[in-house]
Amino acid sequence: MRLGVNIDHVATIRQARRIDIPDPVEAAVLAELAGADGITVHLREDRRHIQDRDVRILRQTVKTKLNLELADVPEIVAIALEVKPEDCCVVPERRQEITTEGGLDVRAGIASLGRTVPRLTEGGIRVSLFVAPDPDQIRASADSGAAFVELHTGRYAEARGESARAEALRALGEAVDLARGLGLRVNAGHGLNYVNVRPVAALPEIEELNIGHAIIARAVLVGLDRAVREMKTLMWEARER
Ligand code: PXP
């Protein structure tokens, strides 16, 4: 199972001062040296953290693979087609949100996604749609022609109490099975941390977890190298059991 390290929040710290440190490009190097299998960044329309410059330099420096999260809007799709990351994950974006709040409404957006997904795919980019573990959204994702879904693990991460967590995990497991049955490949992410990652990492057939906030938060205290290594160890141990 691969770990994609989302380094948006390195840029969040830099943008707090609007200067040039800390540099997400340097963070990507350290994350890869510690075992990250991919680097994930979200170029938001409002450019609140990652900047165009970051994406372009990361394209040149990332040695594993670059996963660009983007909204289905012409400006950012055009940048993706020019930069050509290995992967693109289409996410919903709302101006007022603190982070990506929910999954895409693929059914409602199918007219546009039905054009964007093939354009990106024809550009040599593997496309993933960030969706809630909801059967209707997964079926719509398959209809869109996307190769992957990234299952939104937010409801699982926020579940309080044993039974709510078990129920959210069951929904994720069923979503994996449905997606695989429809020929989709499956990633997952959002809200995963050092305490809650194991049961999700143990779900067979999830190929990649994308984790940002928890790793960068831990990195502030223990260093990025240790933060990435500890997360990878937890994921691998979960798979071995
Ligand atoms: N996957 C996607 C599609 C996301 O939008 C995000 C948040 O940027 C993540 C994973 C990572 O979420 P977190 O920062 O909570 O680990």
mmCIF file of C-alpha atoms and ligand atoms in Angstrom:
data_model
loop_
_atom_site.group_PDB
_atom_site.id
_atom_site.type_symbol
_atom_site.label_atom_id
_atom_site.label_comp_id
_atom_site.label_asym_id
_atom_site.label_seq_id
_atom_site.Cartn_x
_atom_site.Cartn_y
_atom_site.Cartn_z
ATOM 1 C CA MET A 1 0.000 0.000 0.000
ATOM 2 C CA ARG A 2 1.297 3.432 -0.974
ATOM 3 C CA LEU A 3 1.444 6.541 1.177
ATOM 4 C CA GLY A 4 0.864 9.835 -0.597
ATOM 5 C CA VAL A 5 2.033 12.677 1.628
ATOM 6 C CA ASN A 6 0.007 15.847 1.174
ATOM 7 C CA ILE A 7 2.340 18.799 1.761
ATOM 8 C CA ASP A 8 -0.221 21.617 1.379
ATOM 9 C CA HIS A 9 0.276 22.697 4.972
ATOM 10 C CA VAL A 10 3.964 23.339 4.505
ATOM 11 C CA ALA A 11 2.781 25.980 2.036
ATOM 12 C CA THR A 12 0.123 27.113 4.520
ATOM 13 C CA ILE A 13 2.890 28.029 6.983
ATOM 14 C CA ARG A 14 4.850 29.827 4.257
ATOM 15 C CA GLN A 15 1.795 31.790 3.109
ATOM 16 C CA ALA A 16 1.198 32.999 6.677
ATOM 17 C CA ARG A 17 4.177 35.299 6.028
ATOM 18 C CA ARG A 18 4.037 35.380 2.236
ATOM 19 C CA ILE A 19 7.772 34.740 2.026
ATOM 20 C CA ASP A 20 9.720 31.784 0.712
ATOM 21 C CA ILE A 21 10.052 29.452 3.729
ATOM 22 C CA PRO A 22 9.243 26.725 4.490
ATOM 23 C CA ASP A 23 9.432 25.482 0.910
ATOM 24 C CA PRO A 24 7.118 22.592 -0.012
ATOM 25 C CA VAL A 25 9.675 21.522 -2.600
ATOM 26 C CA GLU A 26 12.182 20.837 0.195
ATOM 27 C CA ALA A 27 9.488 19.070 2.209
ATOM 28 C CA ALA A 28 8.750 16.807 -0.756
ATOM 29 C CA VAL A 29 12.396 15.760 -0.937
ATOM 30 C CA LEU A 30 12.461 14.890 2.769
ATOM 31 C CA ALA A 31 9.122 13.035 2.582
ATOM 32 C CA GLU A 32 10.389 10.936 -0.329
ATOM 33 C CA LEU A 33 13.650 10.161 1.462
ATOM 34 C CA ALA A 34 11.592 8.964 4.449
ATOM 35 C CA GLY A 35 9.586 6.580 2.274
ATOM 36 C CA ALA A 36 6.642 8.542 0.863
ATOM 37 C CA ASP A 37 5.401 6.810 -2.270
ATOM 38 C CA GLY A 38 3.989 9.983 -3.735
ATOM 39 C CA ILE A 39 3.614 13.702 -3.149
ATOM 40 C CA THR A 40 0.139 15.233 -3.166
ATOM 41 C CA VAL A 41 -0.703 18.930 -3.484
ATOM 42 C CA HIS A 42 -3.944 20.809 -3.989
ATOM 43 C CA LEU A 43 -3.726 23.844 -6.248
ATOM 44 C CA ARG A 44 -6.805 25.695 -5.067
ATOM 45 C CA GLU A 45 -8.434 28.394 -7.146
ATOM 46 C CA ASP A 46 -7.854 30.847 -4.287
ATOM 47 C CA ARG A 47 -4.151 29.806 -4.037
ATOM 48 C CA ARG A 48 -4.352 29.859 -0.261
ATOM 49 C CA HIS A 49 -1.435 27.468 0.153
ATOM 50 C CA ILE A 50 0.140 25.772 -2.867
ATOM 51 C CA GLN A 51 1.168 28.213 -5.631
ATOM 52 C CA ASP A 52 1.582 27.622 -9.357
ATOM 53 C CA ARG A 53 5.363 27.832 -8.870
ATOM 54 C CA ASP A 54 5.271 24.932 -6.405
ATOM 55 C CA VAL A 55 3.428 22.650 -8.799
ATOM 56 C CA ARG A 56 5.780 23.453 -11.655
ATOM 57 C CA ILE A 57 8.941 22.889 -9.602
ATOM 58 C CA LEU A 58 7.562 19.756 -7.951
ATOM 59 C CA ARG A 59 6.885 18.375 -11.419
ATOM 60 C CA GLN A 60 10.637 18.612 -12.033
ATOM 61 C CA THR A 61 11.870 17.413 -8.638
ATOM 62 C CA VAL A 62 9.474 14.719 -7.407
ATOM 63 C CA LYS A 63 11.061 11.320 -7.920
ATOM 64 C CA THR A 64 8.113 9.134 -6.867
ATOM 65 C CA LYS A 65 4.909 10.507 -8.360
ATOM 66 C CA LEU A 66 2.998 13.747 -8.208
ATOM 67 C CA ASN A 67 -0.710 13.764 -7.433
ATOM 68 C CA LEU A 68 -2.415 17.089 -8.137
ATOM 69 C CA GLU A 69 -5.745 17.686 -6.446
ATOM 70 C CA LEU A 70 -7.915 20.100 -8.367
ATOM 71 C CA ALA A 71 -11.419 21.408 -8.776
ATOM 72 C CA ASP A 72 -13.153 20.795 -12.091
ATOM 73 C CA VAL A 73 -12.635 24.365 -13.331
ATOM 74 C CA PRO A 74 -11.078 25.323 -16.687
ATOM 75 C CA GLU A 75 -8.136 27.337 -15.310
ATOM 76 C CA ILE A 76 -6.800 24.576 -13.069
ATOM 77 C CA VAL A 77 -7.564 21.778 -15.519
ATOM 78 C CA ALA A 78 -5.480 23.675 -18.111
ATOM 79 C CA ILE A 79 -2.553 23.882 -15.650
ATOM 80 C CA ALA A 80 -2.835 20.140 -14.983
ATOM 81 C CA LEU A 81 -2.735 19.387 -18.697
ATOM 82 C CA GLU A 82 0.346 21.532 -19.071
ATOM 83 C CA VAL A 83 2.232 20.289 -15.994
ATOM 84 C CA LYS A 84 1.172 16.647 -16.444
ATOM 85 C CA PRO A 85 1.361 15.146 -12.968
ATOM 86 C CA GLU A 86 1.111 11.357 -12.927
ATOM 87 C CA ASP A 87 -2.214 11.579 -11.078
ATOM 88 C CA CYS A 88 -5.012 14.093 -10.700
ATOM 89 C CA CYS A 89 -7.669 13.834 -8.026
ATOM 90 C CA VAL A 90 -10.741 15.927 -8.733
ATOM 91 C CA VAL A 91 -12.154 17.421 -5.530
ATOM 92 C CA PRO A 92 -14.985 19.807 -4.690
ATOM 93 C CA GLU A 93 -13.948 23.311 -3.640
ATOM 94 C CA ARG A 94 -15.859 25.905 -1.693
ATOM 95 C CA ARG A 95 -14.330 29.270 -0.920
ATOM 96 C CA GLN A 96 -15.323 29.415 2.726
ATOM 97 C CA GLU A 97 -14.258 25.902 3.669
ATOM 98 C CA ILE A 98 -11.238 25.304 5.896
ATOM 99 C CA THR A 99 -10.402 22.077 4.063
ATOM 100 C CA THR A 100 -12.117 19.930 1.428
ATOM 101 C CA GLU A 101 -15.347 19.246 3.257
ATOM 102 C CA GLY A 102 -17.180 16.508 1.440
ATOM 103 C CA GLY A 103 -16.897 14.331 -1.619
ATOM 104 C CA LEU A 104 -17.727 15.368 -5.159
ATOM 105 C CA ASP A 105 -21.308 15.205 -6.340
ATOM 106 C CA VAL A 106 -20.341 13.250 -9.436
ATOM 107 C CA ARG A 107 -23.947 12.659 -10.476
ATOM 108 C CA ALA A 108 -24.709 16.410 -10.471
ATOM 109 C CA GLY A 109 -21.403 17.297 -12.126
ATOM 110 C CA ILE A 110 -21.391 14.502 -14.704
ATOM 111 C CA ALA A 111 -21.847 16.809 -17.708
ATOM 112 C CA SER A 112 -18.606 18.639 -16.963
ATOM 113 C CA LEU A 113 -16.740 15.687 -15.426
ATOM 114 C CA GLY A 114 -17.699 13.601 -18.443
ATOM 115 C CA ARG A 115 -15.564 16.029 -20.470
ATOM 116 C CA THR A 116 -12.786 16.750 -17.950
ATOM 117 C CA VAL A 117 -11.990 13.119 -17.054
ATOM 118 C CA PRO A 118 -11.342 12.054 -20.683
ATOM 119 C CA ARG A 119 -9.337 15.237 -21.373
ATOM 120 C CA LEU A 120 -7.016 14.572 -18.443
ATOM 121 C CA THR A 121 -6.822 10.868 -19.281
ATOM 122 C CA GLU A 122 -5.952 11.612 -22.909
ATOM 123 C CA GLY A 123 -3.260 13.945 -21.532
ATOM 124 C CA GLY A 124 -1.614 10.881 -19.975
ATOM 125 C CA ILE A 125 -2.836 11.600 -16.428
ATOM 126 C CA ARG A 126 -4.510 8.974 -14.214
ATOM 127 C CA VAL A 127 -7.727 10.464 -12.894
ATOM 128 C CA SER A 128 -9.313 9.872 -9.544
ATOM 129 C CA LEU A 129 -12.568 11.326 -8.212
ATOM 130 C CA PHE A 130 -12.791 12.159 -4.506
ATOM 131 C CA VAL A 131 -16.124 10.731 -3.389
ATOM 132 C CA ALA A 132 -17.954 9.778 -0.241
ATOM 133 C CA PRO A 133 -18.388 6.020 0.250
ATOM 134 C CA ASP A 134 -21.845 6.339 -1.319
ATOM 135 C CA PRO A 135 -22.966 3.728 -3.886
ATOM 136 C CA ASP A 136 -24.607 6.287 -6.162
ATOM 137 C CA GLN A 137 -21.459 8.435 -6.332
ATOM 138 C CA ILE A 138 -19.310 5.387 -6.989
ATOM 139 C CA ARG A 139 -21.548 4.257 -9.855
ATOM 140 C CA ALA A 140 -21.453 7.799 -11.291
ATOM 141 C CA SER A 141 -17.643 7.785 -10.987
ATOM 142 C CA ALA A 142 -17.487 4.595 -13.039
ATOM 143 C CA ASP A 143 -19.780 6.236 -15.640
ATOM 144 C CA SER A 144 -17.392 9.228 -15.842
ATOM 145 C CA GLY A 145 -14.550 7.050 -17.114
ATOM 146 C CA ALA A 146 -12.242 7.804 -14.159
ATOM 147 C CA ALA A 147 -9.706 5.071 -13.406
ATOM 148 C CA PHE A 148 -9.791 5.615 -9.631
ATOM 149 C CA VAL A 149 -11.977 6.822 -6.848
ATOM 150 C CA GLU A 150 -10.445 8.269 -3.703
ATOM 151 C CA LEU A 151 -12.836 7.408 -0.903
ATOM 152 C CA HIS A 152 -13.453 10.256 1.544
ATOM 153 C CA THR A 153 -12.650 8.917 4.993
ATOM 154 C CA GLY A 154 -13.901 12.015 6.825
ATOM 155 C CA ARG A 155 -17.057 10.437 8.242
ATOM 156 C CA TYR A 156 -14.974 7.536 9.586
ATOM 157 C CA ALA A 157 -12.365 9.913 11.032
ATOM 158 C CA GLU A 158 -14.999 12.063 12.707
ATOM 159 C CA ALA A 159 -17.154 9.210 14.003
ATOM 160 C CA ARG A 160 -17.462 9.308 17.768
ATOM 161 C CA GLY A 161 -17.971 6.053 19.642
ATOM 162 C CA GLU A 162 -17.356 2.435 18.762
ATOM 163 C CA SER A 163 -20.543 1.731 16.854
ATOM 164 C CA ALA A 164 -20.448 4.912 14.738
ATOM 165 C CA ARG A 165 -16.835 4.166 13.817
ATOM 166 C CA ALA A 166 -17.618 0.532 12.992
ATOM 167 C CA GLU A 167 -20.540 1.628 10.829
ATOM 168 C CA ALA A 168 -18.413 4.185 8.953
ATOM 169 C CA LEU A 169 -15.699 1.564 8.425
ATOM 170 C CA ARG A 170 -18.282 -0.913 7.120
ATOM 171 C CA ALA A 171 -19.480 1.730 4.614
ATOM 172 C CA LEU A 172 -15.877 2.194 3.442
ATOM 173 C CA GLY A 173 -15.418 -1.568 3.019
ATOM 174 C CA GLU A 174 -18.634 -1.865 1.015
ATOM 175 C CA ALA A 175 -17.600 1.117 -1.122
ATOM 176 C CA VAL A 176 -14.273 -0.568 -1.895
ATOM 177 C CA ASP A 177 -16.076 -3.755 -2.970
ATOM 178 C CA LEU A 178 -18.566 -1.878 -5.144
ATOM 179 C CA ALA A 179 -15.869 0.234 -6.782
ATOM 180 C CA ARG A 180 -13.691 -2.808 -7.510
ATOM 181 C CA GLY A 181 -16.712 -4.641 -8.915
ATOM 182 C CA LEU A 182 -17.230 -1.725 -11.324
ATOM 183 C CA GLY A 183 -13.595 -1.902 -12.416
ATOM 184 C CA LEU A 184 -12.451 1.155 -10.465
ATOM 185 C CA ARG A 185 -9.174 1.284 -8.567
ATOM 186 C CA VAL A 186 -9.386 2.664 -5.035
ATOM 187 C CA ASN A 187 -7.466 5.175 -2.925
ATOM 188 C CA ALA A 188 -8.649 6.811 0.300
ATOM 189 C CA GLY A 189 -7.963 9.794 2.488
ATOM 190 C CA HIS A 190 -9.015 12.723 4.641
ATOM 191 C CA GLY A 191 -8.770 13.006 8.385
ATOM 192 C CA LEU A 192 -6.572 9.922 8.748
ATOM 193 C CA ASN A 193 -4.061 10.092 11.590
ATOM 194 C CA TYR A 194 -1.735 7.976 13.727
ATOM 195 C CA VAL A 195 -4.618 6.738 15.878
ATOM 196 C CA ASN A 196 -7.268 5.924 13.287
ATOM 197 C CA VAL A 197 -5.286 4.824 10.216
ATOM 198 C CA ARG A 198 -4.922 1.107 10.952
ATOM 199 C CA PRO A 199 -8.441 -0.187 10.181
ATOM 200 C CA VAL A 200 -8.513 1.744 6.893
ATOM 201 C CA ALA A 201 -5.023 0.591 5.939
ATOM 202 C CA ALA A 202 -6.163 -2.972 6.648
ATOM 203 C CA LEU A 203 -8.957 -2.815 4.055
ATOM 204 C CA PRO A 204 -7.771 -4.971 1.208
ATOM 205 C CA GLU A 205 -7.643 -3.471 -2.254
ATOM 206 C CA ILE A 206 -7.101 0.142 -1.202
ATOM 207 C CA GLU A 207 -3.968 1.038 -3.136
ATOM 208 C CA GLU A 208 -3.003 4.369 -1.608
ATOM 209 C CA LEU A 209 -3.762 6.581 1.369
ATOM 210 C CA ASN A 210 -3.314 10.330 1.020
ATOM 211 C CA ILE A 211 -2.528 11.907 4.361
ATOM 212 C CA GLY A 212 -1.683 15.524 5.020
ATOM 213 C CA HIS A 213 -2.659 17.336 8.188
ATOM 214 C CA ALA A 214 -1.689 14.637 10.686
ATOM 215 C CA ILE A 215 1.748 14.103 9.145
ATOM 216 C CA ILE A 216 2.614 17.796 8.845
ATOM 217 C CA ALA A 217 1.289 18.479 12.362
ATOM 218 C CA ARG A 218 3.478 15.706 13.759
ATOM 219 C CA ALA A 219 6.410 16.871 11.659
ATOM 220 C CA VAL A 220 6.322 20.260 13.395
ATOM 221 C CA LEU A 221 7.088 18.446 16.648
ATOM 222 C CA VAL A 222 9.185 15.406 15.699
ATOM 223 C CA GLY A 223 10.454 16.216 12.197
ATOM 224 C CA LEU A 224 9.125 15.223 8.791
ATOM 225 C CA ASP A 225 11.376 12.203 8.398
ATOM 226 C CA ARG A 226 10.125 10.565 11.590
ATOM 227 C CA ALA A 227 6.519 11.583 10.932
ATOM 228 C CA VAL A 228 6.501 9.920 7.499
ATOM 229 C CA ARG A 229 8.342 6.796 8.675
ATOM 230 C CA GLU A 230 5.947 6.287 11.604
ATOM 231 C CA MET A 231 2.910 6.556 9.343
ATOM 232 C CA LYS A 232 4.312 4.090 6.826
ATOM 233 C CA THR A 233 5.095 1.620 9.592
ATOM 234 C CA LEU A 234 1.521 1.802 10.906
ATOM 235 C CA MET A 235 0.121 1.221 7.410
ATOM 236 C CA TRP A 236 2.369 -1.736 6.700
ATOM 237 C CA GLU A 237 1.694 -3.366 10.071
ATOM 238 C CA ALA A 238 -2.041 -3.086 9.415
ATOM 239 C CA ARG A 239 -1.630 -4.905 6.088
ATOM 240 C CA GLU A 240 0.433 -7.722 7.543
ATOM 241 C CA ARG A 241 -2.158 -8.753 10.083
HETATM 242 N N1 PXP B 1 -7.362 13.444 -0.030
HETATM 243 C C1 PXP B 1 -7.988 14.529 -0.555
HETATM 244 C C2 PXP B 1 -8.672 14.373 -1.865
HETATM 245 C C3 PXP B 1 -7.966 15.769 0.110
HETATM 246 O O1 PXP B 1 -8.580 16.829 -0.436
HETATM 247 C C4 PXP B 1 -7.265 15.878 1.329
HETATM 248 C C5 PXP B 1 -7.220 17.188 2.045
HETATM 249 O O2 PXP B 1 -6.530 18.117 1.282
HETATM 250 C C6 PXP B 1 -6.612 14.742 1.819
HETATM 251 C C7 PXP B 1 -6.695 13.537 1.137
HETATM 252 C C8 PXP B 1 -5.794 14.776 3.074
HETATM 253 O O3 PXP B 1 -6.589 15.081 4.166
HETATM 254 P P1 PXP B 1 -5.883 15.369 5.566
HETATM 255 O O4 PXP B 1 -5.122 16.628 5.418
HETATM 256 O O5 PXP B 1 -7.047 15.466 6.502
HETATM 257 O O6 PXP B 1 -4.990 14.201 5.836
#
